[in-house]
Amino acid sequence: MSVLIVDTKCANLASVGFAFDRMGITNRISDDPTEIRSADRVLIPGVGSAPYAMEKIRAAGLEDTLRLLNQPVLGICLGMQLLFETLEEGGTSTAGLGLVPGHVEALDTGDLPTPHMGWNQLTDLIDDPLTHALNEGDHAYFVHSFAALITNETVATCRYHTPFSAMVRHNNVRGCQFHPERSSQTGSAILKAFATL
Amino acid sequence: MLAKRIIPCLDVRDGRVVKGVQFRNHEDVGDIVELAARYRDEGADELVFYDITASTDDRQVSADWIGRVSRELDIPFCVAGGIDSVAVAGARLAAGADKISVNSPALLRPDLIDELQDAFGRQCIVVGIDTFEQDGTYRVKSHTGDPYKTRETGRTTLDWVLEATDRGAGEIVLNCMNQDGVRQGYDVKQLKAVRAVCNVPLIASGGAGATKHFETVFKEANVDGALAASVFHKQVIAIPDLKRDLVQAGLEMRL
């Protein structure tokens, strides 16, 4: 098995690749549409702002390729947010990849510090190959200001003033709002489960 | 619930981890990657690497050791030292750092914070502040890596916290210099004052000497994380014991 990490031009690609290296899982980074279409597993990383990231994906000619993936796909952090239909950020609405129904909006953090940064708990786990190895209350490393609310696609919930989707699944497509590559054994278990789906 | 973070700080000089007392008299405490791996295994929530000579010597931290650290770590880490442009920050992030921290260059040219935020988003932009109490007022110093080059900035700490967060800092690390390296406890009074105006995550730095100090700063100043160096390097406090004790004290920690 091998994982292709999409070069979204806006992500910490190295650290995701290193996480698979530590588990002995073959991985490569690519922005080539043909290579991405034929990959066993496709991982979409991302950090930064949604409008900027979608612009980079479009400029690289990857938008249609990513919209039509039918192998297992995992989006992480901003890469998860890009899976949704629309993203409300910077006062505008950006069209996402539309692989998962729903929307991403600013996380209502109340009086708590923003961004939501640090180790928070995964709760209300729904059965999925990616949540099998997890225990209710395991900590994962989050750093974000935007989030998808709870929907039928939510397979793990996190709470920071309001509950939001920590993990989602829709058909072949999954997403983690946190950074599994920086979430110690919890994150490794998720990445390994994805690679061996 | 969001856990409080325990953050060992590794001061890096000439490719080695060093430790000084009140920013002076540095001694060698070990290899960068070896210490990073040790703290990862002990349950550190995050690591910070400060290239303490970078700004003063006008050079930049090395993407090479950042890559080696990133390869080893499955927890986040932040890199600081001489980052004075979007290009330099981008190279550090590309090498695998999760966050970059700016201090002296942001004081010289505050627009740097806006530029970094525009390029990478505020979630990976940390502003480190070296603050010193003088006559009852908290003031910001720069270039503290070398006592002969340390400068007064003419800024008060609370004003700089407000400006930095307004410009796009996603986290503030407050290094309370009066307390640094003396292990008498964090500057809770000052951290409370900063907490009151700081709407992004706030990390306490300077003064940790005992488990009780961590408990006090989390409970009284409500900081998001506590940073320490010598108590961890010299194994005065073991991180697993510290975190268990803090859970006993009623704090949310990742065990």
GROMACS .gro file of C-alpha atoms in nm:
model
  452
    1MET     CA    1   0.000   0.000   0.000
    2SER     CA    2   0.115   0.358  -0.059
    3VAL     CA    3  -0.014   0.707   0.006
    4LEU     CA    4   0.006   0.999  -0.233
    5ILE     CA    5   0.029   1.337  -0.060
    6VAL     CA    6  -0.113   1.610  -0.283
    7ASP     CA    7   0.116   1.909  -0.315
    8THR     CA    8  -0.147   2.174  -0.243
    9LYS     CA    9   0.128   2.443  -0.239
   10CYS     CA   10   0.003   2.561   0.098
   11ALA     CA   11   0.091   2.289   0.344
   12ASN     CA   12   0.352   2.140   0.566
   13LEU     CA   13   0.410   1.852   0.326
   14ALA     CA   14   0.733   1.728   0.479
   15SER     CA   15   0.592   1.651   0.822
   16VAL     CA   16   0.304   1.446   0.680
   17GLY     CA   17   0.546   1.241   0.472
   18PHE     CA   18   0.773   1.191   0.774
   19ALA     CA   19   0.478   1.055   0.974
   20PHE     CA   20   0.424   0.779   0.716
   21ASP     CA   21   0.802   0.720   0.697
   22ARG     CA   22   0.810   0.656   1.074
   23MET     CA   23   0.553   0.378   1.024
   24GLY     CA   24   0.730   0.234   0.721
   25ILE     CA   25   0.444   0.332   0.487
   26THR     CA   26   0.545   0.421   0.132
   27ASN     CA   27   0.445   0.774   0.041
   28ARG     CA   28   0.521   1.036  -0.218
   29ILE     CA   29   0.434   1.399  -0.277
   30SER     CA   30   0.293   1.498  -0.616
   31ASP     CA   31   0.094   1.762  -0.801
   32ASP     CA   32   0.061   1.552  -1.117
   33PRO     CA   33  -0.311   1.486  -1.201
   34THR     CA   34  -0.242   1.149  -1.367
   35GLU     CA   35  -0.039   1.028  -1.072
   36ILE     CA   36  -0.300   1.151  -0.824
   37ARG     CA   37  -0.587   0.980  -1.012
   38SER     CA   38  -0.407   0.645  -1.013
   39ALA     CA   39  -0.288   0.654  -0.648
   40ASP     CA   40  -0.407   0.390  -0.394
   41ARG     CA   41  -0.472   0.651  -0.126
   42VAL     CA   42  -0.480   1.028  -0.158
   43LEU     CA   43  -0.405   1.260   0.132
   44ILE     CA   44  -0.492   1.630   0.101
   45PRO     CA   45  -0.297   1.846   0.348
   46GLY     CA   46  -0.337   2.217   0.395
   47VAL     CA   47  -0.268   2.509   0.624
   48GLY     CA   48  -0.352   2.877   0.594
   49SER     CA   49  -0.653   3.042   0.440
   50ALA     CA   50  -0.924   2.873   0.232
   51PRO     CA   51  -0.944   3.128  -0.052
   52TYR     CA   52  -0.564   3.116  -0.094
   53ALA     CA   53  -0.557   2.735  -0.087
   54MET     CA   54  -0.838   2.694  -0.342
   55GLU     CA   55  -0.668   2.948  -0.567
   56LYS     CA   56  -0.344   2.746  -0.549
   57ILE     CA   57  -0.528   2.422  -0.624
   58ARG     CA   58  -0.699   2.583  -0.924
   59ALA     CA   59  -0.376   2.737  -1.049
   60ALA     CA   60  -0.210   2.395  -1.032
   61GLY     CA   61  -0.494   2.253  -1.244
   62LEU     CA   62  -0.594   2.010  -0.967
   63GLU     CA   63  -0.951   2.112  -0.887
   64ASP     CA   64  -1.129   1.867  -1.119
   65THR     CA   65  -0.885   1.588  -1.038
   66LEU     CA   66  -0.955   1.621  -0.666
   67ARG     CA   67  -1.333   1.654  -0.711
   68LEU     CA   68  -1.346   1.322  -0.898
   69LEU     CA   69  -1.133   1.101  -0.672
   70ASN     CA   70  -1.295   0.767  -0.590
   71GLN     CA   71  -1.016   0.594  -0.399
   72PRO     CA   72  -0.985   0.651  -0.019
   73VAL     CA   73  -0.918   1.021   0.044
   74LEU     CA   74  -0.811   1.187   0.370
   75GLY     CA   75  -0.806   1.565   0.415
   76ILE     CA   76  -0.626   1.707   0.715
   77CYS     CA   77  -0.674   2.046   0.883
   78LEU     CA   78  -0.744   2.298   0.605
   79GLY     CA   79  -0.732   1.998   0.370
   80MET     CA   80  -1.038   1.862   0.552
   81GLN     CA   81  -1.219   2.195   0.530
   82LEU     CA   82  -1.157   2.208   0.154
   83LEU     CA   83  -1.355   1.883   0.117
   84PHE     CA   84  -1.681   2.064   0.199
   85GLU     CA   85  -1.915   2.251  -0.035
   86THR     CA   86  -1.851   2.604   0.088
   87LEU     CA   87  -1.613   2.779   0.325
   88GLU     CA   88  -1.702   3.111   0.488
   89GLU     CA   89  -1.376   3.294   0.548
   90GLY     CA   90  -1.252   3.650   0.526
   91GLY     CA   91  -1.604   3.783   0.474
   92THR     CA   92  -1.651   3.584   0.156
   93SER     CA   93  -1.778   3.242   0.061
   94THR     CA   94  -1.532   3.015  -0.117
   95ALA     CA   95  -1.643   2.706  -0.309
   96GLY     CA   96  -1.470   2.396  -0.175
   97LEU     CA   97  -1.419   2.062  -0.349
   98GLY     CA   98  -1.773   1.949  -0.263
   99LEU     CA   99  -1.669   1.594  -0.170
  100VAL     CA  100  -1.846   1.614   0.169
  101PRO     CA  101  -2.187   1.780   0.214
  102GLY     CA  102  -2.189   2.082   0.440
  103HIS     CA  103  -2.016   2.406   0.519
  104VAL     CA  104  -1.718   2.540   0.708
  105GLU     CA  105  -1.747   2.856   0.913
  106ALA     CA  106  -1.570   3.049   1.187
  107LEU     CA  107  -1.564   2.846   1.508
  108ASP     CA  108  -1.764   3.020   1.781
  109THR     CA  109  -1.507   3.025   2.062
  110GLY     CA  110  -1.702   3.251   2.300
  111ASP     CA  111  -1.463   3.410   2.548
  112LEU     CA  112  -1.192   3.148   2.491
  113PRO     CA  113  -0.863   3.230   2.319
  114THR     CA  114  -0.872   3.205   1.940
  115PRO     CA  115  -0.739   3.019   1.741
  116HIS     CA  116  -0.831   2.689   1.905
  117MET     CA  117  -0.478   2.563   1.959
  118GLY     CA  118  -0.354   2.260   2.148
  119TRP     CA  119  -0.447   1.908   2.252
  120ASN     CA  120  -0.820   1.851   2.277
  121GLN     CA  121  -1.036   1.543   2.316
  122LEU     CA  122  -1.204   1.326   2.053
  123THR     CA  123  -1.549   1.226   2.175
  124ASP     CA  124  -1.877   1.075   2.052
  125LEU     CA  125  -1.682   0.835   1.831
  126ILE     CA  126  -1.882   0.671   1.551
  127ASP     CA  127  -1.766   0.336   1.419
  128ASP     CA  128  -1.533   0.376   1.123
  129PRO     CA  129  -1.205   0.205   1.030
  130LEU     CA  130  -1.025   0.530   1.120
  131THR     CA  131  -1.177   0.548   1.468
  132HIS     CA  132  -1.139   0.176   1.553
  133ALA     CA  133  -0.810   0.219   1.736
  134LEU     CA  134  -0.926   0.528   1.927
  135ASN     CA  135  -1.067   0.558   2.276
  136GLU     CA  136  -1.330   0.807   2.382
  137GLY     CA  137  -1.144   1.113   2.515
  138ASP     CA  138  -0.811   1.059   2.336
  139HIS     CA  139  -0.627   1.385   2.273
  140ALA     CA  140  -0.534   1.516   1.929
  141TYR     CA  141  -0.347   1.833   1.829
  142PHE     CA  142  -0.571   2.106   1.687
  143VAL     CA  143  -0.483   2.446   1.547
  144HIS     CA  144  -0.759   2.627   1.360
  145SER     CA  145  -1.013   2.911   1.368
  146PHE     CA  146  -1.269   2.760   1.128
  147ALA     CA  147  -1.461   2.435   1.157
  148ALA     CA  148  -1.745   2.222   1.021
  149LEU     CA  149  -2.039   2.186   1.257
  150ILE     CA  150  -2.178   1.848   1.358
  151THR     CA  151  -2.360   1.666   1.075
  152ASN     CA  152  -2.448   1.309   0.975
  153GLU     CA  153  -2.093   1.287   0.837
  154THR     CA  154  -1.930   1.351   1.178
  155VAL     CA  155  -1.748   1.044   1.315
  156ALA     CA  156  -1.561   1.222   1.598
  157THR     CA  157  -1.660   1.536   1.787
  158CYS     CA  158  -1.448   1.796   1.966
  159ARG     CA  159  -1.564   2.079   2.190
  160TYR     CA  160  -1.412   2.423   2.226
  161HIS     CA  161  -1.695   2.644   2.349
  162THR     CA  162  -1.908   2.481   2.075
  163PRO     CA  163  -1.898   2.124   1.945
  164PHE     CA  164  -1.762   2.078   1.594
  165SER     CA  165  -1.654   1.796   1.361
  166ALA     CA  166  -1.312   1.659   1.457
  167MET     CA  167  -1.342   1.379   1.201
  168VAL     CA  168  -1.585   1.331   0.913
  169ARG     CA  169  -1.662   1.057   0.666
  170HIS     CA  170  -1.866   1.062   0.346
  171ASN     CA  171  -1.835   0.756   0.119
  172ASN     CA  172  -1.465   0.720   0.026
  173VAL     CA  173  -1.372   1.059   0.170
  174ARG     CA  174  -1.257   1.130   0.526
  175GLY     CA  175  -1.122   1.431   0.707
  176CYS     CA  176  -0.944   1.520   1.032
  177GLN     CA  177  -0.965   1.877   1.161
  178PHE     CA  178  -0.660   1.811   1.382
  179HIS     CA  179  -0.309   1.723   1.269
  180PRO     CA  180  -0.266   1.343   1.293
  181GLU     CA  181   0.102   1.378   1.199
  182ARG     CA  182   0.148   1.580   1.519
  183SER     CA  183  -0.096   1.390   1.742
  184SER     CA  184   0.139   1.130   1.889
  185GLN     CA  185   0.012   0.767   1.897
  186THR     CA  186  -0.350   0.875   1.842
  187GLY     CA  187  -0.256   1.039   1.514
  188SER     CA  188  -0.032   0.752   1.405
  189ALA     CA  189  -0.315   0.505   1.460
  190ILE     CA  190  -0.542   0.710   1.232
  191LEU     CA  191  -0.282   0.748   0.957
  192LYS     CA  192  -0.202   0.378   0.973
  193ALA     CA  193  -0.571   0.286   0.952
  194PHE     CA  194  -0.608   0.512   0.648
  195ALA     CA  195  -0.308   0.360   0.473
  196THR     CA  196  -0.434   0.006   0.537
  197LEU     CA  197  -0.807   0.060   0.461
  198MET     CA  198  -1.170   1.980   2.708
  199LEU     CA  199  -0.858   2.157   2.583
  200ALA     CA  200  -0.552   2.040   2.778
  201LYS     CA  201  -0.296   2.273   2.929
  202ARG     CA  202   0.034   2.239   2.744
  203ILE     CA  203   0.376   2.155   2.891
  204ILE     CA  204   0.643   2.295   2.659
  205PRO     CA  205   1.014   2.224   2.705
  206CYS     CA  206   1.221   2.499   2.549
  207LEU     CA  207   1.548   2.415   2.383
  208ASP     CA  208   1.786   2.706   2.336
  209VAL     CA  209   2.004   2.627   2.037
  210ARG     CA  210   2.348   2.772   1.982
  211ASP     CA  211   2.587   2.651   1.711
  212GLY     CA  212   2.377   2.340   1.654
  213ARG     CA  213   2.372   2.230   2.023
  214VAL     CA  214   2.117   2.277   2.300
  215VAL     CA  215   2.246   2.518   2.566
  216LYS     CA  216   2.111   2.674   2.882
  217GLY     CA  217   2.199   3.001   3.049
  218VAL     CA  218   2.091   3.182   3.364
  219GLN     CA  219   1.916   3.512   3.292
  220PHE     CA  220   2.030   3.476   2.932
  221ARG     CA  221   2.401   3.457   3.029
  222ASN     CA  222   2.673   3.195   3.089
  223HIS     CA  223   2.552   2.925   2.852
  224GLU     CA  224   2.635   2.563   2.916
  225ASP     CA  225   2.598   2.269   2.675
  226VAL     CA  226   2.309   2.037   2.761
  227GLY     CA  227   2.300   1.805   2.461
  228ASP     CA  228   2.223   1.714   2.101
  229ILE     CA  229   1.913   1.873   1.944
  230VAL     CA  230   1.752   1.561   1.797
  231GLU     CA  231   1.833   1.340   2.099
  232LEU     CA  232   1.676   1.585   2.343
  233ALA     CA  233   1.374   1.638   2.117
  234ALA     CA  234   1.314   1.262   2.104
  235ARG     CA  235   1.353   1.231   2.480
  236TYR     CA  236   1.092   1.499   2.547
  237ARG     CA  237   0.858   1.347   2.289
  238ASP     CA  238   0.880   1.011   2.470
  239GLU     CA  239   0.827   1.173   2.811
  240GLY     CA  240   0.499   1.329   2.702
  241ALA     CA  241   0.588   1.689   2.620
  242ASP     CA  242   0.294   1.851   2.440
  243GLU     CA  243   0.503   2.072   2.218
  244LEU     CA  244   0.864   2.185   2.182
  245VAL     CA  245   1.011   2.527   2.116
  246PHE     CA  246   1.356   2.575   1.969
  247TYR     CA  247   1.515   2.917   2.010
  248ASP     CA  248   1.824   2.988   1.807
  249ILE     CA  249   1.938   3.237   2.067
  250THR     CA  250   2.225   3.384   1.872
  251ALA     CA  251   2.040   3.425   1.544
  252SER     CA  252   1.919   3.783   1.576
  253THR     CA  253   2.224   3.913   1.754
  254ASP     CA  254   2.465   3.760   1.504
  255ASP     CA  255   2.239   3.849   1.214
  256ARG     CA  256   2.213   3.495   1.085
  257GLN     CA  257   1.925   3.251   1.047
  258VAL     CA  258   1.835   2.918   1.199
  259SER     CA  259   1.920   2.617   0.994
  260ALA     CA  260   1.654   2.437   0.790
  261ASP     CA  261   1.876   2.130   0.814
  262TRP     CA  262   1.826   2.059   1.183
  263ILE     CA  263   1.460   2.159   1.159
  264GLY     CA  264   1.415   1.880   0.903
  265ARG     CA  265   1.593   1.629   1.128
  266VAL     CA  266   1.372   1.728   1.423
  267SER     CA  267   1.054   1.710   1.212
  268ARG     CA  268   1.145   1.360   1.097
  269GLU     CA  269   1.163   1.244   1.462
  270LEU     CA  270   0.871   1.426   1.621
  271ASP     CA  271   0.503   1.330   1.630
  272ILE     CA  272   0.419   1.635   1.840
  273PRO     CA  273   0.420   1.997   1.720
  274PHE     CA  274   0.722   2.223   1.742
  275CYS     CA  275   0.796   2.589   1.698
  276VAL     CA  276   1.116   2.747   1.573
  277ALA     CA  277   1.243   3.092   1.661
  278GLY     CA  278   1.549   3.296   1.581
  279GLY     CA  279   1.629   3.556   1.320
  280ILE     CA  280   1.312   3.502   1.117
  281ASP     CA  281   1.275   3.842   0.951
  282SER     CA  282   1.088   3.778   0.625
  283VAL     CA  283   0.815   3.569   0.464
  284ALA     CA  284   1.081   3.385   0.263
  285VAL     CA  285   1.283   3.286   0.570
  286ALA     CA  286   0.970   3.181   0.760
  287GLY     CA  287   0.845   2.981   0.461
  288ALA     CA  288   1.170   2.784   0.445
  289ARG     CA  289   1.140   2.692   0.815
  290LEU     CA  290   0.778   2.583   0.776
  291ALA     CA  291   0.861   2.387   0.461
  292ALA     CA  292   1.138   2.207   0.652
  293GLY     CA  293   0.873   2.082   0.895
  294ALA     CA  294   0.829   2.340   1.171
  295ASP     CA  295   0.464   2.378   1.271
  296LYS     CA  296   0.497   2.733   1.393
  297ILE     CA  297   0.750   3.009   1.369
  298SER     CA  298   0.813   3.259   1.644
  299VAL     CA  299   0.934   3.613   1.590
  300ASN     CA  300   1.073   3.852   1.848
  301SER     CA  301   1.343   4.111   1.774
  302PRO     CA  302   1.274   4.141   1.397
  303ALA     CA  303   0.904   4.211   1.470
  304LEU     CA  304   1.003   4.488   1.711
  305LEU     CA  305   1.229   4.644   1.449
  306ARG     CA  306   0.961   4.612   1.178
  307PRO     CA  307   0.611   4.533   1.312
  308ASP     CA  308   0.470   4.495   0.956
  309LEU     CA  309   0.651   4.160   0.956
  310ILE     CA  310   0.369   4.015   1.168
  311ASP     CA  311   0.103   4.125   0.916
  312GLU     CA  312   0.307   3.984   0.627
  313LEU     CA  313   0.354   3.649   0.798
  314GLN     CA  314  -0.013   3.629   0.886
  315ASP     CA  315  -0.115   3.705   0.528
  316ALA     CA  316   0.120   3.440   0.392
  317PHE     CA  317   0.066   3.153   0.636
  318GLY     CA  318  -0.237   3.230   0.855
  319ARG     CA  319  -0.223   3.336   1.217
  320GLN     CA  320  -0.229   2.980   1.349
  321CYS     CA  321   0.143   2.936   1.287
  322ILE     CA  322   0.261   3.286   1.385
  323VAL     CA  323   0.392   3.317   1.740
  324VAL     CA  324   0.523   3.642   1.883
  325GLY     CA  325   0.777   3.600   2.161
  326ILE     CA  326   0.810   3.891   2.401
  327ASP     CA  327   1.102   3.944   2.640
  328THR     CA  328   0.959   4.154   2.917
  329PHE     CA  329   1.131   4.315   3.214
  330GLU     CA  330   0.980   4.490   3.512
  331GLN     CA  331   1.130   4.827   3.592
  332ASP     CA  332   0.983   5.063   3.847
  333GLY     CA  333   0.650   4.881   3.838
  334THR     CA  334   0.614   4.898   3.459
  335TYR     CA  335   0.654   4.603   3.222
  336ARG     CA  336   0.883   4.692   2.934
  337VAL     CA  337   0.986   4.504   2.621
  338LYS     CA  338   1.351   4.432   2.544
  339SER     CA  339   1.498   4.303   2.220
  340HIS     CA  340   1.811   4.113   2.112
  341THR     CA  341   1.832   3.941   2.451
  342GLY     CA  342   2.043   3.652   2.317
  343ASP     CA  343   2.358   3.848   2.399
  344PRO     CA  344   2.357   4.077   2.706
  345TYR     CA  345   2.594   4.320   2.532
  346LYS     CA  346   2.351   4.365   2.243
  347THR     CA  347   2.025   4.376   2.439
  348ARG     CA  348   1.822   4.687   2.358
  349GLU     CA  349   1.546   4.884   2.520
  350THR     CA  350   1.257   4.914   2.277
  351GLY     CA  351   1.067   5.198   2.438
  352ARG     CA  352   0.754   4.981   2.429
  353THR     CA  353   0.543   4.870   2.722
  354THR     CA  354   0.452   4.502   2.728
  355LEU     CA  355   0.074   4.538   2.735
  356ASP     CA  356   0.076   4.775   2.437
  357TRP     CA  357   0.298   4.541   2.238
  358VAL     CA  358   0.077   4.238   2.316
  359LEU     CA  359  -0.226   4.431   2.186
  360GLU     CA  360  -0.045   4.549   1.875
  361ALA     CA  361   0.105   4.206   1.797
  362THR     CA  362  -0.229   4.023   1.830
  363ASP     CA  363  -0.403   4.296   1.632
  364ARG     CA  364  -0.149   4.254   1.353
  365GLY     CA  365  -0.200   3.878   1.336
  366ALA     CA  366  -0.006   3.694   1.606
  367GLY     CA  367  -0.178   3.360   1.674
  368GLU     CA  368  -0.002   3.300   2.004
  369ILE     CA  369   0.203   3.499   2.255
  370VAL     CA  370   0.499   3.357   2.450
  371LEU     CA  371   0.577   3.587   2.739
  372ASN     CA  372   0.935   3.552   2.864
  373CYS     CA  373   0.944   3.721   3.202
  374MET     CA  374   1.311   3.813   3.227
  375ASN     CA  375   1.318   3.896   3.599
  376GLN     CA  376   1.224   3.534   3.666
  377ASP     CA  377   1.425   3.361   3.393
  378GLY     CA  378   1.649   3.077   3.508
  379VAL     CA  379   1.608   3.144   3.879
  380ARG     CA  380   1.335   2.879   3.939
  381GLN     CA  381   1.134   3.089   4.184
  382GLY     CA  382   0.807   3.051   3.997
  383TYR     CA  383   0.638   3.216   3.701
  384ASP     CA  384   0.558   3.588   3.713
  385VAL     CA  385   0.189   3.524   3.783
  386LYS     CA  386   0.108   3.889   3.846
  387GLN     CA  387   0.239   3.997   3.508
  388LEU     CA  388   0.090   3.697   3.326
  389LYS     CA  389  -0.252   3.778   3.474
  390ALA     CA  390  -0.222   4.134   3.346
  391VAL     CA  391  -0.130   4.010   2.999
  392ARG     CA  392  -0.399   3.739   3.002
  393ALA     CA  393  -0.659   4.010   3.059
  394VAL     CA  394  -0.574   4.177   2.726
  395CYS     CA  395  -0.457   3.877   2.521
  396ASN     CA  396  -0.729   3.705   2.315
  397VAL     CA  397  -0.498   3.445   2.157
  398PRO     CA  398  -0.328   3.150   2.333
  399LEU     CA  399  -0.078   3.271   2.595
  400ILE     CA  400   0.229   3.076   2.701
  401ALA     CA  401   0.413   3.149   3.028
  402SER     CA  402   0.792   3.143   3.022
  403GLY     CA  403   1.059   3.206   3.282
  404GLY     CA  404   1.085   3.094   3.642
  405ALA     CA  405   0.962   2.732   3.659
  406GLY     CA  406   1.133   2.548   3.943
  407ALA     CA  407   0.875   2.317   4.095
  408THR     CA  408   0.550   2.138   4.011
  409LYS     CA  409   0.359   2.385   4.224
  410HIS     CA  410   0.473   2.670   3.997
  411PHE     CA  411   0.299   2.508   3.699
  412GLU     CA  412  -0.019   2.451   3.898
  413THR     CA  413  -0.020   2.814   4.015
  414VAL     CA  414   0.037   2.967   3.673
  415PHE     CA  415  -0.232   2.752   3.509
  416LYS     CA  416  -0.487   2.817   3.782
  417GLU     CA  417  -0.417   3.181   3.863
  418ALA     CA  418  -0.304   3.328   3.531
  419ASN     CA  419  -0.512   3.089   3.318
  420VAL     CA  420  -0.235   3.054   3.060
  421ASP     CA  421  -0.271   2.793   2.786
  422GLY     CA  422   0.077   2.653   2.820
  423ALA     CA  423   0.384   2.671   3.039
  424LEU     CA  424   0.731   2.670   2.898
  425ALA     CA  425   1.042   2.565   3.089
  426ALA     CA  426   1.398   2.465   3.014
  427SER     CA  427   1.643   2.395   3.296
  428VAL     CA  428   1.406   2.199   3.521
  429PHE     CA  429   1.353   1.956   3.233
  430HIS     CA  430   1.709   1.954   3.096
  431LYS     CA  431   1.852   1.890   3.442
  432GLN     CA  432   1.576   1.642   3.525
  433VAL     CA  433   1.469   1.834   3.833
  434ILE     CA  434   1.110   1.768   3.720
  435ALA     CA  435   1.007   1.461   3.518
  436ILE     CA  436   0.732   1.544   3.270
  437PRO     CA  437   0.522   1.228   3.332
  438ASP     CA  438   0.522   1.297   3.709
  439LEU     CA  439   0.446   1.665   3.652
  440LYS     CA  440   0.147   1.591   3.431
  441ARG     CA  441   0.007   1.331   3.671
  442ASP     CA  442   0.041   1.577   3.961
  443LEU     CA  443  -0.136   1.848   3.762
  444VAL     CA  444  -0.424   1.610   3.681
  445GLN     CA  445  -0.444   1.535   4.055
  446ALA     CA  446  -0.465   1.910   4.110
  447GLY     CA  447  -0.771   1.920   3.886
  448LEU     CA  448  -0.615   2.045   3.562
  449GLU     CA  449  -0.689   1.901   3.219
  450MET     CA  450  -0.371   1.743   3.080
  451ARG     CA  451  -0.288   1.498   2.803
  452LEU     CA  452  -0.147   1.185   2.967
   0.00000   0.00000   0.00000
